[in-house]
Short mmCIF file of N, CA and C in Angstrom, two decimals:
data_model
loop_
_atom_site.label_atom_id
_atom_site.label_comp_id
_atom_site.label_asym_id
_atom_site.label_seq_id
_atom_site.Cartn_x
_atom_site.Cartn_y
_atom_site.Cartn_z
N UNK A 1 -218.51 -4.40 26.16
CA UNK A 1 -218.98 -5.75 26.52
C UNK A 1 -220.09 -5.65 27.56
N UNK A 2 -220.72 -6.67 27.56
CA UNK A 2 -222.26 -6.50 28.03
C UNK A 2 -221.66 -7.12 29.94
N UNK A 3 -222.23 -6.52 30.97
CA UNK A 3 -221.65 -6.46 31.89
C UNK A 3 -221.95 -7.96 32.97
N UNK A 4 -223.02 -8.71 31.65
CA UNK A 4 -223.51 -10.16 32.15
C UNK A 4 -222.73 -11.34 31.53
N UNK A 5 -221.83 -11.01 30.92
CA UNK A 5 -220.63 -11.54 29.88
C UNK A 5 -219.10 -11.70 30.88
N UNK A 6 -219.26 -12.78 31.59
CA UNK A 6 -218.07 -13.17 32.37
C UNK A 6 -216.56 -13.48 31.65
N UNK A 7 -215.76 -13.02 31.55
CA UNK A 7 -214.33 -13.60 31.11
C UNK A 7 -213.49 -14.14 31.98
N UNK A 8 -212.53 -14.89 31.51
CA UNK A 8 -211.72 -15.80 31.76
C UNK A 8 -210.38 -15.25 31.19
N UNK A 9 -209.57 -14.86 32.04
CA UNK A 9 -208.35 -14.43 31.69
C UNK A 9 -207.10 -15.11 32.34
N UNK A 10 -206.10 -15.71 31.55
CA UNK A 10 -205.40 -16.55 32.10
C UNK A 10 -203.51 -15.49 32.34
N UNK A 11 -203.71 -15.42 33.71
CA UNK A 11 -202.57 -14.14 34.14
C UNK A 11 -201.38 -15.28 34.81
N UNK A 12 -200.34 -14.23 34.97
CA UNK A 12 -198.94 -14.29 35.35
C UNK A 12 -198.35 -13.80 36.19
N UNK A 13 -198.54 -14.05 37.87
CA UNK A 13 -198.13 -12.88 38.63
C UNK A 13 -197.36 -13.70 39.50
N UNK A 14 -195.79 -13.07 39.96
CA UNK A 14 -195.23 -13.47 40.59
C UNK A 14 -194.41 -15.39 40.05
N UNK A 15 -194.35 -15.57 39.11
CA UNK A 15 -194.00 -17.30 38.42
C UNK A 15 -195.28 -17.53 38.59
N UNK A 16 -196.47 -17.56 38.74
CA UNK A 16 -197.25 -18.46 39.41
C UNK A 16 -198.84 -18.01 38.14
N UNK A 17 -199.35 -19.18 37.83
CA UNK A 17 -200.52 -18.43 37.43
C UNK A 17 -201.86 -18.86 37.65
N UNK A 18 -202.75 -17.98 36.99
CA UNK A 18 -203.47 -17.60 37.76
C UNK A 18 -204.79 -17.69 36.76
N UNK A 19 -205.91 -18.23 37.02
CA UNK A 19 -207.07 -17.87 35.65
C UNK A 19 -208.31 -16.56 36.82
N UNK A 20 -208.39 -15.65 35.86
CA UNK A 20 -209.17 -14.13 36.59
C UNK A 20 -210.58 -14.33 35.99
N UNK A 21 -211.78 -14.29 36.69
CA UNK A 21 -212.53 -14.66 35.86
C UNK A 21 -213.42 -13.36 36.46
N UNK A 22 -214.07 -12.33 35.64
CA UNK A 22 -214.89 -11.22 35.90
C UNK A 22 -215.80 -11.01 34.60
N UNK A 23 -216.37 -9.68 34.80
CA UNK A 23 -216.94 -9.03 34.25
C UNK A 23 -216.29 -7.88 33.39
N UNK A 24 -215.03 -7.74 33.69
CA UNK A 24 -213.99 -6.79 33.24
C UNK A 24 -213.52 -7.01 31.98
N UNK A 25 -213.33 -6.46 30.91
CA UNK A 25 -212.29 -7.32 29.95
C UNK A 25 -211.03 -7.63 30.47
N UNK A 26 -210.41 -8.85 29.43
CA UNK A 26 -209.46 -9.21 29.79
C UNK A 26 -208.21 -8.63 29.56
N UNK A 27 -208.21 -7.42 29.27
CA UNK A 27 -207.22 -6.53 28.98
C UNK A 27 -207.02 -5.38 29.87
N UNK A 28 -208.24 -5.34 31.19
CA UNK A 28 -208.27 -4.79 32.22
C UNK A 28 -207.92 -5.99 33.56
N UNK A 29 -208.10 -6.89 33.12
CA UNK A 29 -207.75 -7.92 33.68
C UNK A 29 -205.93 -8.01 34.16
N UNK A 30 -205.50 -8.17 32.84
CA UNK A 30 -203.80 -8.52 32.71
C UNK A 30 -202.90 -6.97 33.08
N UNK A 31 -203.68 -5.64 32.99
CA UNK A 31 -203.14 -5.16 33.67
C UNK A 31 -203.21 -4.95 35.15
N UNK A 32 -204.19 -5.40 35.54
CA UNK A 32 -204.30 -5.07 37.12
C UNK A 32 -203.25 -6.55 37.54
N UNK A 33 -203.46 -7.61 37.18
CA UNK A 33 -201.84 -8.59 36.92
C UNK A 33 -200.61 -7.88 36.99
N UNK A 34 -200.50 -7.53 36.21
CA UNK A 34 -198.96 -6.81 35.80
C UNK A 34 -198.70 -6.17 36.75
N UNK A 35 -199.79 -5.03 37.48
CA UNK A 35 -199.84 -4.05 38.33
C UNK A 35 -199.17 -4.43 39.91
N UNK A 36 -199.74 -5.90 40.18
CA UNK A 36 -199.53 -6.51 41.60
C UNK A 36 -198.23 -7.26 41.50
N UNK A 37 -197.88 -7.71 39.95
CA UNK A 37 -196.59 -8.63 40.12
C UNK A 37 -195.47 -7.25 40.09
N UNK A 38 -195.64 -6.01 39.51
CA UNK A 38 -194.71 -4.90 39.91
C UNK A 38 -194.62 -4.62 41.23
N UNK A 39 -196.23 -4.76 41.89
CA UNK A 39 -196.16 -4.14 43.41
C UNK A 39 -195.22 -5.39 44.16
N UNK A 40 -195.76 -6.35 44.09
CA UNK A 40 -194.85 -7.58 44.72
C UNK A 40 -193.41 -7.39 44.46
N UNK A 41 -192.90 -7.19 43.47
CA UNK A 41 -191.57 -7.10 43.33
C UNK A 41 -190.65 -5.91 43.97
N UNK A 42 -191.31 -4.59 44.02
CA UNK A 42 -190.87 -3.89 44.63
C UNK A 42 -190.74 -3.69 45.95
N UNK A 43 -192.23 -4.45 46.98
CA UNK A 43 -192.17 -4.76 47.88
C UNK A 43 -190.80 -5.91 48.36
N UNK A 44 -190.68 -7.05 47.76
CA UNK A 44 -189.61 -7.40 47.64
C UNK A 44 -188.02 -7.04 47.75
N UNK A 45 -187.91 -5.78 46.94
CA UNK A 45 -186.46 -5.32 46.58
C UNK A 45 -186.22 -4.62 48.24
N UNK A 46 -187.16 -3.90 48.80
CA UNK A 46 -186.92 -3.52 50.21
C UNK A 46 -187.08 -4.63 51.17
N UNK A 47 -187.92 -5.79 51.02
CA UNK A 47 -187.81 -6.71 52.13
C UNK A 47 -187.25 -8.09 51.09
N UNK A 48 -186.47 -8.11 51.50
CA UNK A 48 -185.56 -9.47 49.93
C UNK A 48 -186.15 -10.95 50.88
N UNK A 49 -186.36 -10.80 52.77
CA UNK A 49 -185.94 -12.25 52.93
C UNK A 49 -188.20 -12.68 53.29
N UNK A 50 -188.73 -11.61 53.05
CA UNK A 50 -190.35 -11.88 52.85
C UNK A 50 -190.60 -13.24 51.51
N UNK A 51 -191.02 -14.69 52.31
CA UNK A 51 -191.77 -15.38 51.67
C UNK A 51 -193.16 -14.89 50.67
N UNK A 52 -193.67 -15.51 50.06
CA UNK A 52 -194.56 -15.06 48.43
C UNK A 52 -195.76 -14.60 49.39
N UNK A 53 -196.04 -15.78 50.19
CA UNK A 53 -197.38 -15.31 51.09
C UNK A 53 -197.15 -13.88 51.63
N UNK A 54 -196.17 -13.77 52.32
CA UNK A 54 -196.16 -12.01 53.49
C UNK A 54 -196.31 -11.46 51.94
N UNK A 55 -195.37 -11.24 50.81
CA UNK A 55 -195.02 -10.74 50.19
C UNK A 55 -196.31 -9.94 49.20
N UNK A 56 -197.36 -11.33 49.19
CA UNK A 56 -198.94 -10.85 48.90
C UNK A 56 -199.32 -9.98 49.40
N UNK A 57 -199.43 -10.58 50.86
CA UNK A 57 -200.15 -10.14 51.93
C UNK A 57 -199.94 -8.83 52.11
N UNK A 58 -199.03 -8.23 51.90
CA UNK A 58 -198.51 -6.67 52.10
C UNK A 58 -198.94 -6.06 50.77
N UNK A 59 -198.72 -6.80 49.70
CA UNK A 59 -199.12 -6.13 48.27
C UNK A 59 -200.26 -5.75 48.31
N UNK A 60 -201.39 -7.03 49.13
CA UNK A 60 -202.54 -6.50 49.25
C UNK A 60 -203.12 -5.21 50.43
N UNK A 61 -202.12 -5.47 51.42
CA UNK A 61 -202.58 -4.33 52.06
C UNK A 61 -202.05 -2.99 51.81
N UNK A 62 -201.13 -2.96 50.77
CA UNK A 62 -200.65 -1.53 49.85
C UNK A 62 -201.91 -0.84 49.23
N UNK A 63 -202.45 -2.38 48.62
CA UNK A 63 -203.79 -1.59 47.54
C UNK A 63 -204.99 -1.53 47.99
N UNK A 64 -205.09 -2.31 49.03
CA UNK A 64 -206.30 -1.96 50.33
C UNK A 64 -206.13 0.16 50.63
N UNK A 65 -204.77 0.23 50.98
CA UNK A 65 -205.04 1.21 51.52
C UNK A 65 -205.01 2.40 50.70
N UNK A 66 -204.67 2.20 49.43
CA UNK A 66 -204.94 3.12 48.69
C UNK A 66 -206.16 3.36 47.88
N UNK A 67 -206.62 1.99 48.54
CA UNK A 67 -208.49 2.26 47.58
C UNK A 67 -209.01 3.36 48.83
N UNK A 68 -208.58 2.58 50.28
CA UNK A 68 -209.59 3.81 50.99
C UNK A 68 -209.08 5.77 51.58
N UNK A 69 -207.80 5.44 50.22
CA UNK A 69 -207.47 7.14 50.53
C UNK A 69 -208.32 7.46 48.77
N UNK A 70 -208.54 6.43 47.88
CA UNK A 70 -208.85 7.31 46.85
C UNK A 70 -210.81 7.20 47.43
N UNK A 71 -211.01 6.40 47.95
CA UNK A 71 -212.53 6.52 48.35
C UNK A 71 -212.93 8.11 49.16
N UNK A 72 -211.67 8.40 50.14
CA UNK A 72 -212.26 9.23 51.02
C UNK A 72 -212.28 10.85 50.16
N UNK A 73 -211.35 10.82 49.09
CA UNK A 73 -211.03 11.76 47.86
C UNK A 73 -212.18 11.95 47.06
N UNK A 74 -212.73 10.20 46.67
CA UNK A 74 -214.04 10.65 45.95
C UNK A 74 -215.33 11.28 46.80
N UNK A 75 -215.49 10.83 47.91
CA UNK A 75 -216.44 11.35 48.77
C UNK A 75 -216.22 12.54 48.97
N UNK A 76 -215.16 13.37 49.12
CA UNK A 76 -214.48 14.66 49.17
C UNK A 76 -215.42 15.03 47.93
N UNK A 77 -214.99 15.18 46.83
CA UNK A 77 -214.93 15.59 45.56
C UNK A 77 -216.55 15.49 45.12
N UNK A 78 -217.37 14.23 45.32
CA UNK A 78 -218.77 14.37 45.44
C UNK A 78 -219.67 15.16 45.99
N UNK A 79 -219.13 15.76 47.76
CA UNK A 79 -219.81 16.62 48.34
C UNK A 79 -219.34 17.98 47.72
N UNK A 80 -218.20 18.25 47.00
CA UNK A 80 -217.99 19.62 46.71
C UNK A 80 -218.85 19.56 45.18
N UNK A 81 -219.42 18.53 44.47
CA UNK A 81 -219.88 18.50 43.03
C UNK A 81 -221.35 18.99 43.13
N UNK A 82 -221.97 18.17 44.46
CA UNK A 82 -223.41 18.18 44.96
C UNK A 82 -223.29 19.88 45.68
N UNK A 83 -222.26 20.64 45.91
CA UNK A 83 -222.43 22.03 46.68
C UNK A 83 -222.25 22.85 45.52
N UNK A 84 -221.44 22.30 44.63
CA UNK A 84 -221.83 23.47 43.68
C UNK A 84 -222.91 22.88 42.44
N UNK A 85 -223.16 22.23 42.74
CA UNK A 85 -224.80 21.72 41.20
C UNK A 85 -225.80 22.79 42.00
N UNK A 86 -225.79 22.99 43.74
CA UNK A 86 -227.10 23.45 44.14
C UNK A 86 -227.91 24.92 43.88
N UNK B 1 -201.74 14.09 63.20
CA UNK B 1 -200.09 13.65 63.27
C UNK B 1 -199.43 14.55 61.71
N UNK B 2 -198.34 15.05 62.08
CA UNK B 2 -197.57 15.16 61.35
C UNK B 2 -196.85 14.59 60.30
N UNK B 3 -196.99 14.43 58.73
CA UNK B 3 -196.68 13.40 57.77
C UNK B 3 -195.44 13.12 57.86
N UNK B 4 -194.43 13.54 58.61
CA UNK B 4 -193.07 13.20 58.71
C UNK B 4 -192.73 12.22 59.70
N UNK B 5 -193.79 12.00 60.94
CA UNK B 5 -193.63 10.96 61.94
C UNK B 5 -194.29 9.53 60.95
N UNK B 6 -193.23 8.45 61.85
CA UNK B 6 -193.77 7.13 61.13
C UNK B 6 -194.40 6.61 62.46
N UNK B 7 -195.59 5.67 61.77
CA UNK B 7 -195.87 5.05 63.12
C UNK B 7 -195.32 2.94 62.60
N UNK B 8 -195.34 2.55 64.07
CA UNK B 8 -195.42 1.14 63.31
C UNK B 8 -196.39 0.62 63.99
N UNK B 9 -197.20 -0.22 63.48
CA UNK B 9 -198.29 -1.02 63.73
C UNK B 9 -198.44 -2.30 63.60
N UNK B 10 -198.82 -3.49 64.85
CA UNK B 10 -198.42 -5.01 64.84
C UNK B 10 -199.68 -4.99 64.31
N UNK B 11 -200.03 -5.67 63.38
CA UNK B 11 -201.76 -6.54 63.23
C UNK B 11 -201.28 -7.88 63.11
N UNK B 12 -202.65 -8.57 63.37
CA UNK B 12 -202.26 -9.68 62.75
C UNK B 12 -203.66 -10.08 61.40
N UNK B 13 -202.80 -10.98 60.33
CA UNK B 13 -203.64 -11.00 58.88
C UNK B 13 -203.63 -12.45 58.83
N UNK B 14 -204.90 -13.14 58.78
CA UNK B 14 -204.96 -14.07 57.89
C UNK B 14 -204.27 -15.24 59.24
N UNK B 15 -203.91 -14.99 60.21
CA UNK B 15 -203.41 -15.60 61.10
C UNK B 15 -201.56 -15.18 61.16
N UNK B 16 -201.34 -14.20 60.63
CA UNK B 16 -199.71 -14.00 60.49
C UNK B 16 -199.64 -12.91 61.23
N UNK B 17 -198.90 -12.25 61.83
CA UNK B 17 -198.50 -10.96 62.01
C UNK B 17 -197.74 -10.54 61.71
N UNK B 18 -197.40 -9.18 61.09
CA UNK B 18 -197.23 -8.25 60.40
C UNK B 18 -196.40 -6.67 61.30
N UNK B 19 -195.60 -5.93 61.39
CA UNK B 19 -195.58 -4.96 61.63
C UNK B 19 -195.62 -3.85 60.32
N UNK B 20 -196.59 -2.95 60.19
CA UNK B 20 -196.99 -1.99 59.03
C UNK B 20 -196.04 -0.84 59.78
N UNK B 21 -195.39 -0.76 58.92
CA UNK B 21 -195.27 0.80 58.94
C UNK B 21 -195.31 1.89 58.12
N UNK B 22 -195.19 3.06 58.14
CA UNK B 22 -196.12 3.83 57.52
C UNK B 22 -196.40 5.55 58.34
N UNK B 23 -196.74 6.67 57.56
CA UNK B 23 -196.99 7.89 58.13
C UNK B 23 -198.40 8.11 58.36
N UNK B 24 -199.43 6.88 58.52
CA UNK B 24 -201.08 6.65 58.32
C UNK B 24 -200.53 6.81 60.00
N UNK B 25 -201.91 6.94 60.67
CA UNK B 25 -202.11 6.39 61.81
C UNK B 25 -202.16 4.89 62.40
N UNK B 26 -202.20 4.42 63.43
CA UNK B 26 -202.06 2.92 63.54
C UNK B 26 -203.75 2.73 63.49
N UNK B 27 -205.01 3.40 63.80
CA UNK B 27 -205.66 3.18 64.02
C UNK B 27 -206.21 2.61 62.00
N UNK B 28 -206.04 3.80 61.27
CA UNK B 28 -206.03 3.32 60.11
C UNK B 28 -205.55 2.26 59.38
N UNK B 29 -203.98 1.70 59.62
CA UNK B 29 -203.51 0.50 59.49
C UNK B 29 -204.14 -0.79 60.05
N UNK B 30 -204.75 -0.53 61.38
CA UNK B 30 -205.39 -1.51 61.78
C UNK B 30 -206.47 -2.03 60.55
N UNK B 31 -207.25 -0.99 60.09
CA UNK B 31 -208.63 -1.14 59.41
C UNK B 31 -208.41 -1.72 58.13
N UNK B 32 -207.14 -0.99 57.56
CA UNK B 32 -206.95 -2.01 56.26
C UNK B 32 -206.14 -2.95 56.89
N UNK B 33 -205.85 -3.97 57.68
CA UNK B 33 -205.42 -5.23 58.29
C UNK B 33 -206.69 -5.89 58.13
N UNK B 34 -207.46 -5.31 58.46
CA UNK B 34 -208.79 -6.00 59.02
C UNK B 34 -209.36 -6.35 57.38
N UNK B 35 -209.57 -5.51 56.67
CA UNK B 35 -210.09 -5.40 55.41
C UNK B 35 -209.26 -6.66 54.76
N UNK B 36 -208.18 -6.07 54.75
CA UNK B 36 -207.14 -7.27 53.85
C UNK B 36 -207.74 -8.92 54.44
N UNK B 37 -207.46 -8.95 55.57
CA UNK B 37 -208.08 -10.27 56.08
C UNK B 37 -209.64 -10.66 56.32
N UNK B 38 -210.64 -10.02 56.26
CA UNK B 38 -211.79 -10.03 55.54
C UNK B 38 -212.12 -10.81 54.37
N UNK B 39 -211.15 -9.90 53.55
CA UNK B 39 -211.12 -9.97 52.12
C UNK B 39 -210.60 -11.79 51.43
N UNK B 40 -209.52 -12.11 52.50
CA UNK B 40 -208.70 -13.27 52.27
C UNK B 40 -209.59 -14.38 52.66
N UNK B 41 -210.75 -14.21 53.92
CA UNK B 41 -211.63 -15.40 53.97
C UNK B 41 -212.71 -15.09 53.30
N UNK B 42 -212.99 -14.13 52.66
CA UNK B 42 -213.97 -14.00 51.72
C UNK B 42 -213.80 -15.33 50.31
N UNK B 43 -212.81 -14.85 50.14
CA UNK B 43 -212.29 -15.09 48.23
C UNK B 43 -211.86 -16.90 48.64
N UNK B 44 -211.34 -17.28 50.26
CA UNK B 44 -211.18 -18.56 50.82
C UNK B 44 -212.58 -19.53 50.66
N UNK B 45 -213.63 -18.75 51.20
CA UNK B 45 -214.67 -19.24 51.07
C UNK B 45 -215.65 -19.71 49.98
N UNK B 46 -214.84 -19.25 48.46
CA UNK B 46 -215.41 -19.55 47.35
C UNK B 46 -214.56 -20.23 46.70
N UNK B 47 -213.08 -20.04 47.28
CA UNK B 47 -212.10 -21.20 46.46
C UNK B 47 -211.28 -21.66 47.70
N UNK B 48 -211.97 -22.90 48.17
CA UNK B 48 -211.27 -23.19 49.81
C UNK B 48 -209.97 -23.81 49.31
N UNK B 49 -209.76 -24.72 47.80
CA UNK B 49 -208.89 -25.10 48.02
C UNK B 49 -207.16 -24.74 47.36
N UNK B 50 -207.52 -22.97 47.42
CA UNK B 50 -206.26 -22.17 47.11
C UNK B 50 -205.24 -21.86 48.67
N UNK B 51 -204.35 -21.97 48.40
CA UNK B 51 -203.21 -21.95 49.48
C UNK B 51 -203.35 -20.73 50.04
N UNK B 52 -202.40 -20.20 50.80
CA UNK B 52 -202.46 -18.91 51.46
C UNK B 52 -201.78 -17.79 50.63
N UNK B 53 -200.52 -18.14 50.11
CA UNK B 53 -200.12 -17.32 49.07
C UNK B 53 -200.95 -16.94 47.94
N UNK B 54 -201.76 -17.94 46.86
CA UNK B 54 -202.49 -17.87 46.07
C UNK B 54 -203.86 -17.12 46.69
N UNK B 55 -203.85 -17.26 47.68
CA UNK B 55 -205.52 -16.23 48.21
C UNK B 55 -204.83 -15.12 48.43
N UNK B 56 -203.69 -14.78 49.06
CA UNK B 56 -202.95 -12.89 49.35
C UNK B 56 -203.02 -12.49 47.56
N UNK B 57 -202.58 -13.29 46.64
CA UNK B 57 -202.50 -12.59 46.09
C UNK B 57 -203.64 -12.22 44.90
N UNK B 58 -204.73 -13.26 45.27
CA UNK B 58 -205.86 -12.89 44.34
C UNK B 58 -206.55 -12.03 45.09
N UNK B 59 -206.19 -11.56 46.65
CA UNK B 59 -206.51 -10.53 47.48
C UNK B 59 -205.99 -9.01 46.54
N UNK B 60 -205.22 -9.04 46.38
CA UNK B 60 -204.45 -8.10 46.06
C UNK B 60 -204.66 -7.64 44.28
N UNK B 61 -204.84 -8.98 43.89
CA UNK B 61 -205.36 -8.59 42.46
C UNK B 61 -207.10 -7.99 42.60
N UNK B 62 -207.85 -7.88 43.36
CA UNK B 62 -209.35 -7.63 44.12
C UNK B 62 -208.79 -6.26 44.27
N UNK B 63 -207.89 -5.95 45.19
CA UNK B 63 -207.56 -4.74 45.68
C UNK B 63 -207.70 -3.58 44.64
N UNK B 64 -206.15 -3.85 43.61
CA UNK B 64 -206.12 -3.18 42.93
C UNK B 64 -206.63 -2.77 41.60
N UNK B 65 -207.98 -3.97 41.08
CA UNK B 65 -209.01 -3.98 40.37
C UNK B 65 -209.63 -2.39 41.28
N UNK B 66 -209.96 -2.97 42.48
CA UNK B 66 -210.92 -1.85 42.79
C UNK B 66 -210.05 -0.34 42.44
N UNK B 67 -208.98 -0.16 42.99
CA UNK B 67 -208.70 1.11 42.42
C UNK B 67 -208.14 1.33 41.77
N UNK B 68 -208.18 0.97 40.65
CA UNK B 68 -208.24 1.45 39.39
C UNK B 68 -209.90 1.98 39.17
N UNK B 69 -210.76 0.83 39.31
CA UNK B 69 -211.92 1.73 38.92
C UNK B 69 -212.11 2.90 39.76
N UNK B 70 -211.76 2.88 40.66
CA UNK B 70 -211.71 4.42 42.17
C UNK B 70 -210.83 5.35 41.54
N UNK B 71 -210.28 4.82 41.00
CA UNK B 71 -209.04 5.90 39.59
C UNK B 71 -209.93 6.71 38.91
N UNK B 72 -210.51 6.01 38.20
CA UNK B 72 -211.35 6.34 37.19
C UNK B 72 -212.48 6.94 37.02
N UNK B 73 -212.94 6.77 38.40
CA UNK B 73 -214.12 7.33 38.81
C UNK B 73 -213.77 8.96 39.44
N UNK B 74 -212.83 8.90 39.96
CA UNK B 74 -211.60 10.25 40.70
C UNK B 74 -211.99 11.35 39.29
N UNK B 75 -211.21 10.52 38.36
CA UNK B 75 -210.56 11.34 37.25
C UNK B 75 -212.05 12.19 36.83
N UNK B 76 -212.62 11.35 36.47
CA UNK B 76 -214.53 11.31 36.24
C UNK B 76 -215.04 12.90 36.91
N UNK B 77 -214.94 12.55 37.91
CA UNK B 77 -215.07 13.56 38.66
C UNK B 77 -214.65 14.70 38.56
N UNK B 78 -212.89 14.67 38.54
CA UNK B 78 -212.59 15.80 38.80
C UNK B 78 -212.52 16.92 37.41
N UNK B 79 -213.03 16.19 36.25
CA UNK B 79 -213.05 16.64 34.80
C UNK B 79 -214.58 17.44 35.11
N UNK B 80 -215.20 16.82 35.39
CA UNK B 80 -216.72 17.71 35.84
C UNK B 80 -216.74 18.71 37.02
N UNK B 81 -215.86 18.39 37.99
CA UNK B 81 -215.55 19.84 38.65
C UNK B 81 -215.00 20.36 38.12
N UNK B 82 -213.73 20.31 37.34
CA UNK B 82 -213.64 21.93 36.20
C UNK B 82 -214.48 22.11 35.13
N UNK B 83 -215.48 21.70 35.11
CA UNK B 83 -216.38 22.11 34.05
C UNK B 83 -216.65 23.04 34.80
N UNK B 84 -217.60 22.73 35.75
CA UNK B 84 -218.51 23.32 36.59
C UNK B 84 -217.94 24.45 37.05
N UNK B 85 -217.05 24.65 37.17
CA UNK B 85 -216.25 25.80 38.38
C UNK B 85 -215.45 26.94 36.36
N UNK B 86 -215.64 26.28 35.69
CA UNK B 86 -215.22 27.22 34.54
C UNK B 86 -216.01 28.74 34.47
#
């Protein structure tokens, strides 16, 4: 799909829904859905008495912090690609 | 620090506070606090009139969009460093 081609994906996370609207297909869409209503829930099963908001709020800072351990991995992995191309 | 010590860390997100805990440093927890709540008046500022729950968690659906593609880009990578190193 052409990357100027916006979709509209209508998701399910947590009872609550949700319309995703990107550049992504919508089949990359409903899993990154699926992905946060698993993270929410599990976050959940260890904290049972966390309202939906904290319950986000932590989901999101789960996947906050794992974008910037896989960022510091790719930067890793770039400088060793650029040392051995030379 | 040693991966076996936990630290806990107060932030506050979005106007809530939070204690993170975790084997990261607090200084790192701070940064994705900061990010996460960044992120929440970002996505506020284009849809003011989503609640606080509904913004954590389209925070979090943002989040883990991004890494997945940071997934993918990893994997990307690390298939061309064993080329290279063959």
């Amino acid at each position: 799909m052409s990357s100027s081609e916006k979709t509209r994906t209508p998701v399910t996370i947590y009872g609550q829904h949700y319309i995703i609207t990107g550049t992504e297909t919508s089949a990359h869409m409903r899993l990154v859905a699926e992905l946060v209503d698993e993270k929410m829930r599990e976050i959940r099963s260890v904290n049972p008495n966390l309202d939906t908001s904290k319950l986000a709020v932590l989901t999101a800072v789960n996947a906050v912090h794992e974008q910037i351990r896989l960022q510091e991995r790719l930067e890793h992995l770039e400088q060793e690609l650029s040392r051995l191309k030379e």
